[in-house]
Coordinates of C-alpha atoms in Angstrom, one line a residue:
X1 CA 0.0 0.0 0.0
X2 CA 1.7 3.2 -1.2
X3 CA 1.1 6.9 -0.9
X4 CA 3.9 9.4 -1.4
X5 CA 4.0 11.7 1.6
X6 CA 7.6 12.8 1.2
X7 CA 7.3 16.5 0.8
X8 CA 5.2 19.4 2.1
X9 CA 1.5 18.5 2.7
X10 CA -0.5 21.6 3.6
X11 CA -3.4 21.1 5.9
X12 CA -5.8 23.3 4.1
X13 CA -8.3 25.8 5.5
X14 CA -12.0 25.7 4.7
X15 CA -13.6 28.9 3.3
X16 CA -16.9 30.0 5.0
X17 CA -19.1 32.8 4.0
X18 CA -20.4 35.5 6.3
X19 CA -23.3 33.2 7.4
X20 CA -20.8 30.4 8.2
X21 CA -21.7 28.2 5.2
X22 CA -19.1 26.5 3.1
X23 CA -18.1 28.8 0.2
X24 CA -17.2 26.4 -2.6
X25 CA -16.2 29.0 -5.1
X26 CA -13.9 30.7 -2.7
X27 CA -12.5 27.3 -1.7
X28 CA -11.7 26.4 -5.3
X29 CA -9.9 29.8 -5.9
X30 CA -7.8 29.1 -2.7
X31 CA -6.8 25.7 -3.9
X32 CA -6.0 27.1 -7.4
X33 CA -3.6 29.5 -5.7
X34 CA -2.1 26.8 -3.5
X35 CA -1.6 23.8 -5.8
X36 CA 0.9 25.4 -8.3
X37 CA 3.3 26.0 -5.4
X38 CA 4.3 22.3 -5.3
X39 CA 2.7 20.4 -2.4
X40 CA 3.2 16.6 -2.6
X41 CA -0.4 16.1 -1.3
X42 CA -3.2 18.0 0.4
X43 CA -4.7 17.3 3.8
X44 CA -8.4 18.2 3.7
X45 CA -10.8 18.4 6.7
X46 CA -8.0 18.3 9.1
X47 CA -7.8 20.5 12.2
X48 CA -6.7 23.6 10.2
X49 CA -9.7 23.0 7.9
X50 CA -12.1 22.8 10.9
X51 CA -12.9 19.3 9.8
X52 CA -14.2 18.2 13.2
X53 CA -16.5 21.2 13.2
X54 CA -18.2 20.4 9.9
X55 CA -21.3 18.4 9.2
X56 CA -20.6 15.0 7.5
X57 CA -22.2 16.2 4.2
X58 CA -20.1 19.3 4.3
X59 CA -16.9 17.3 4.7
X60 CA -17.9 15.3 1.6
X61 CA -18.5 18.5 -0.4
X62 CA -15.2 19.9 0.7
X63 CA -13.4 16.7 -0.2
X64 CA -15.0 16.4 -3.6
X65 CA -14.1 19.9 -4.5
X66 CA -10.5 19.4 -3.3
X67 CA -10.2 16.1 -5.3
X68 CA -11.4 17.8 -8.5
X69 CA -9.0 20.7 -8.1
X70 CA -6.1 18.6 -7.0
X71 CA -6.0 16.4 -10.1
X72 CA -3.0 14.1 -9.7
X73 CA -2.0 15.5 -6.3
X74 CA -3.3 13.1 -3.7
X75 CA -5.8 14.2 -1.1
X76 CA -5.6 12.9 2.4
X77 CA -8.8 13.2 4.4
X78 CA -8.8 14.1 8.1
X79 CA -10.8 11.4 9.9
X80 CA -12.5 12.6 13.0
X81 CA -15.1 10.6 14.8
X82 CA -16.5 9.8 18.3
X83 CA -16.6 6.0 18.1
X84 CA -15.3 3.2 15.9
X85 CA -18.4 2.5 13.7
X86 CA -18.7 6.2 12.9
X87 CA -15.0 6.3 12.0
X88 CA -15.4 3.4 9.6
X89 CA -18.4 5.0 7.9
X90 CA -16.6 8.4 7.7
X91 CA -13.6 6.6 6.1
X92 CA -15.8 5.0 3.5
X93 CA -17.4 8.3 2.7
X94 CA -13.9 9.9 2.3
X95 CA -12.9 7.1 -0.1
X96 CA -16.0 7.4 -2.1
X97 CA -15.3 11.2 -2.4
X98 CA -11.9 10.4 -3.9
X99 CA -9.5 10.7 -0.9
X100 CA -6.4 8.6 -1.4
X101 CA -5.4 8.5 2.3
X102 CA -6.6 9.2 5.8
X103 CA -5.2 11.2 8.7
X104 CA -6.6 9.4 11.7
X105 CA -7.4 11.9 14.5
X106 CA -7.2 10.9 18.1
X107 CA -10.7 10.5 19.7
X108 CA -12.2 11.3 23.1
X109 CA -12.0 7.7 24.2
X110 CA -8.2 8.1 24.4
X111 CA -8.5 10.7 27.2
X112 CA -7.2 9.8 30.7
X113 CA -4.1 8.0 31.8
X114 CA -3.0 5.3 31.5
X115 CA -4.4 4.7 28.1
X116 CA -5.0 1.0 27.4
X117 CA -3.1 0.2 24.1
X118 CA -6.0 -2.0 23.0
X119 CA -8.3 1.1 22.5
X120 CA -6.3 3.0 19.9
X121 CA -4.9 -0.1 18.3
X122 CA -8.4 -1.7 17.8
X123 CA -9.6 1.7 16.5
X124 CA -7.0 1.8 13.8
X125 CA -7.4 -1.8 12.9
X126 CA -11.1 -1.4 12.4
X127 CA -10.6 1.5 10.1
X128 CA -8.1 -0.5 8.1
X129 CA -10.4 -3.4 7.7
X130 CA -13.4 -1.2 6.9
X131 CA -11.8 1.1 4.3
X132 CA -8.4 0.0 3.1
X133 CA -7.0 3.4 2.3
X134 CA -3.4 4.2 3.4
X135 CA -3.5 5.7 6.9
X136 CA -1.4 8.4 8.6
X137 CA -1.5 7.9 12.4
X138 CA -1.6 11.1 14.4
X139 CA 0.2 12.1 17.7
X140 CA -1.2 15.5 18.6
X141 CA -0.5 17.8 21.5
X142 CA -3.2 17.8 24.3
X143 CA -3.6 21.6 23.9
X144 CA -5.4 20.8 20.6
X145 CA -7.4 17.9 21.9
X146 CA -4.9 15.2 21.2
X147 CA -2.9 12.6 23.2
X148 CA 0.7 11.6 23.5
X149 CA 1.0 7.8 22.8
X150 CA 3.2 5.5 24.6
X151 CA 6.0 3.7 22.7
X152 CA 4.0 0.4 22.9
X153 CA 1.0 2.0 21.3
X154 CA 3.0 3.6 18.5
X155 CA 4.7 0.4 17.8
X156 CA 1.5 -1.6 17.6
X157 CA -0.2 1.0 15.4
X158 CA 2.8 1.2 13.1
X159 CA 2.5 -2.6 12.7
X160 CA -0.9 -2.3 10.9
X161 CA -0.2 -2.7 7.2
X162 CA -2.4 0.2 6.2
X163 CA -0.4 2.6 8.4
X164 CA 2.2 4.2 6.1
X165 CA 3.3 7.2 8.2
X166 CA 3.0 9.0 11.6
X167 CA 2.3 12.7 11.9
X168 CA 4.1 13.8 15.1
X169 CA 2.6 17.0 16.4
X170 CA 3.6 17.1 20.1
X171 CA 5.3 20.4 19.5
X172 CA 8.1 18.9 21.8
X173 CA 11.5 18.5 20.2
X174 CA 12.7 15.9 22.7
X175 CA 9.6 13.7 22.2
X176 CA 9.9 14.2 18.5
X177 CA 13.4 12.8 18.6
X178 CA 12.4 9.9 20.8
X179 CA 9.7 9.1 18.2
X180 CA 12.1 9.3 15.3
X181 CA 14.4 6.8 17.0
X182 CA 11.5 4.4 17.7
X183 CA 10.4 4.5 14.1
X184 CA 13.9 3.8 12.9
X185 CA 13.9 0.6 15.0
X186 CA 10.6 -0.8 13.6
X187 CA 10.7 -4.1 11.6
X188 CA 8.7 -2.2 8.9
X189 CA 9.7 1.5 9.2
X190 CA 7.1 4.0 8.3
X191 CA 7.5 7.6 7.3
X192 CA 7.7 10.3 9.9
X193 CA 5.8 13.5 9.1
X194 CA 6.4 16.5 11.2
X195 CA 3.3 18.2 12.4
X196 CA 5.4 20.5 14.6
X197 CA 4.9 23.9 12.9
X198 CA 7.2 25.5 15.5
X199 CA 10.3 23.6 14.3
X200 CA 9.8 22.5 10.7
X201 CA 13.3 23.0 9.5
X202 CA 14.8 21.3 12.6
X203 CA 12.4 18.4 12.1
X204 CA 14.1 17.8 8.7
X205 CA 17.5 18.0 10.3
X206 CA 16.3 15.3 12.8
X207 CA 15.1 13.0 10.0
X208 CA 11.5 13.8 9.0
X209 CA 10.6 12.5 5.6
X210 CA 7.9 15.1 5.1
X211 CA 5.7 17.6 6.8
X212 CA 1.9 17.6 7.2
X213 CA 1.3 21.0 8.7
X214 CA -1.2 23.9 8.9
X215 CA 1.6 26.4 8.3
X216 CA 2.2 24.6 5.0
X217 CA -0.7 26.6 3.5
X218 CA 1.3 29.8 4.0
X219 CA 4.6 30.5 2.1
X220 CA 4.0 27.1 0.6
X221 CA 6.5 27.6 -2.3
X222 CA 9.2 28.6 0.2
X223 CA 8.6 25.6 2.3
X224 CA 8.7 23.3 -0.7
X225 CA 12.0 24.9 -1.7
X226 CA 13.3 24.5 1.9
X227 CA 12.4 20.8 1.9
X228 CA 14.1 20.2 -1.5
X229 CA 17.3 21.9 -0.2
X230 CA 17.3 19.6 2.9
X231 CA 17.1 16.6 0.6
X232 CA 20.2 17.9 -1.2
X233 CA 22.0 18.5 2.0
X234 CA 22.1 22.3 1.4
X235 CA 21.3 23.0 5.0
X236 CA 22.5 26.6 5.2
X237 CA 20.2 27.6 2.3
X238 CA 17.3 25.7 3.8
X239 CA 17.8 27.3 7.2
X240 CA 17.9 30.8 5.6
X241 CA 14.4 30.2 4.3
X242 CA 13.2 29.0 7.6
X243 CA 14.7 32.0 9.4
X244 CA 12.9 34.2 7.0
X245 CA 9.4 32.7 7.6
X246 CA 9.8 31.7 11.3
X247 CA 8.5 35.1 12.7
X248 CA 5.3 34.5 10.7
X249 CA 5.0 31.0 12.1
X250 CA 5.5 32.4 15.6
X251 CA 2.7 34.9 15.2
X252 CA 0.3 32.4 13.6
X253 CA 1.0 29.7 16.2
X254 CA 1.3 31.9 19.3
X255 CA -0.8 31.5 22.4
X256 CA -3.6 30.5 22.5
X257 CA -2.6 27.9 19.9
X258 CA -6.3 27.2 19.1
X259 CA -6.5 30.6 17.3
X260 CA -3.9 29.5 14.7
X261 CA -6.8 28.6 12.4
X262 CA -8.2 32.1 12.5
X263 CA -4.8 33.7 12.2
X264 CA -4.1 31.6 9.1
X265 CA -7.3 32.9 7.5
X266 CA -6.2 36.4 8.3
X267 CA -2.9 35.8 6.6
X268 CA -4.6 34.4 3.5
X269 CA -6.9 37.4 3.4
X270 CA -3.9 39.8 3.7
X271 CA -2.3 37.9 0.8
X272 CA -5.4 38.5 -1.3
X273 CA -6.2 34.8 -1.5
X274 CA -9.5 34.8 0.4
X275 CA -12.0 37.5 1.4
X276 CA -13.9 36.0 4.4
X277 CA -12.1 35.0 7.6
X278 CA -15.3 33.6 9.1
X279 CA -14.9 30.7 11.5
X280 CA -17.3 27.9 12.4
X281 CA -18.6 28.6 16.0
X282 CA -17.6 28.1 18.7
X283 CA -14.3 29.0 17.1
X284 CA -13.9 32.8 17.1
X285 CA -12.2 35.4 14.8
X286 CA -9.2 37.3 16.1
X287 CA -9.0 41.0 17.0
X288 CA -7.5 44.0 15.3
X289 CA -4.2 43.7 17.3
X290 CA -3.7 40.2 16.1
X291 CA -4.5 41.2 12.5
X292 CA -1.8 43.8 12.6
X293 CA 0.7 41.3 14.0
X294 CA 0.0 38.9 11.2
X295 CA 0.3 41.6 8.6
X296 CA 3.5 42.8 10.1
X297 CA 5.0 39.3 10.0
X298 CA 3.9 38.9 6.4
X299 CA 5.6 42.1 5.4
X300 CA 8.8 41.3 7.4
X301 CA 9.0 38.0 5.5
X302 CA 8.7 39.8 2.2
X303 CA 5.4 38.2 1.4
X304 CA 3.6 41.5 1.2
X305 CA 4.7 44.7 -0.5
X306 CA 6.0 47.1 2.2
X307 CA 3.7 49.9 3.1
X308 CA 4.5 53.3 1.6
X309 CA 5.2 55.9 4.3

């Protein structure tokens, strides 16, 4: 079972109109701006795209539009559910809509310690049996509703044939490195995708094969170039790109981290890509001070024309 995830995989936003409804025309324009920048795949209905906040029929509409626009670029569907049977049905719907892979979100049943390994392992196994698409397992920081898996859990999930990669999004460099070493020792190694938007370049230094990240939808062409340079061992040039865009990342992913989605939409509006920055309640828009910070970071990175005094 193969799916090329070695590169930059933007976790895409979803465009909503002023009434909070999916704006398909705006969404297609956004993807038409994003795709020529060179992503190896797109992640749709993930956390950046407010996937867990959409109705099932909305997720299907979003997926179908993305698949049509993406053409040969694979679409990976974010899979969020509350229980196993629901997850299997959601996975089938994603496959029917044209998704070529799944990003399997952690679920509420994982909460509380210690986590019995049988719960997440059985969950992933059921999805694998019920759907058959390649799967990306997902270790997500608790601040965004995720869970940090034990090494035993990660090893057992990685042993499932359909699991082709792990998205590591703990935002903890030490834990990331431990996970990298664990993956390297697996009988069947899988790809490690950084989901750590706060140290993307450093993740490549430490061995990530790719990046599945919300920040990947901003300065995408620069991140694709940075990734290519790391594959060629041109570390100084890659780091220069990262240092250029890092202040923007730090603004978008500042505290509270939950607002990164709204800040990302603000950045895309400032770039002229989208018009509406509406969020799906209970998510909230950000204030004028944050908007100014985002714009300033875009200008500092050379992504916007400097203001004329």
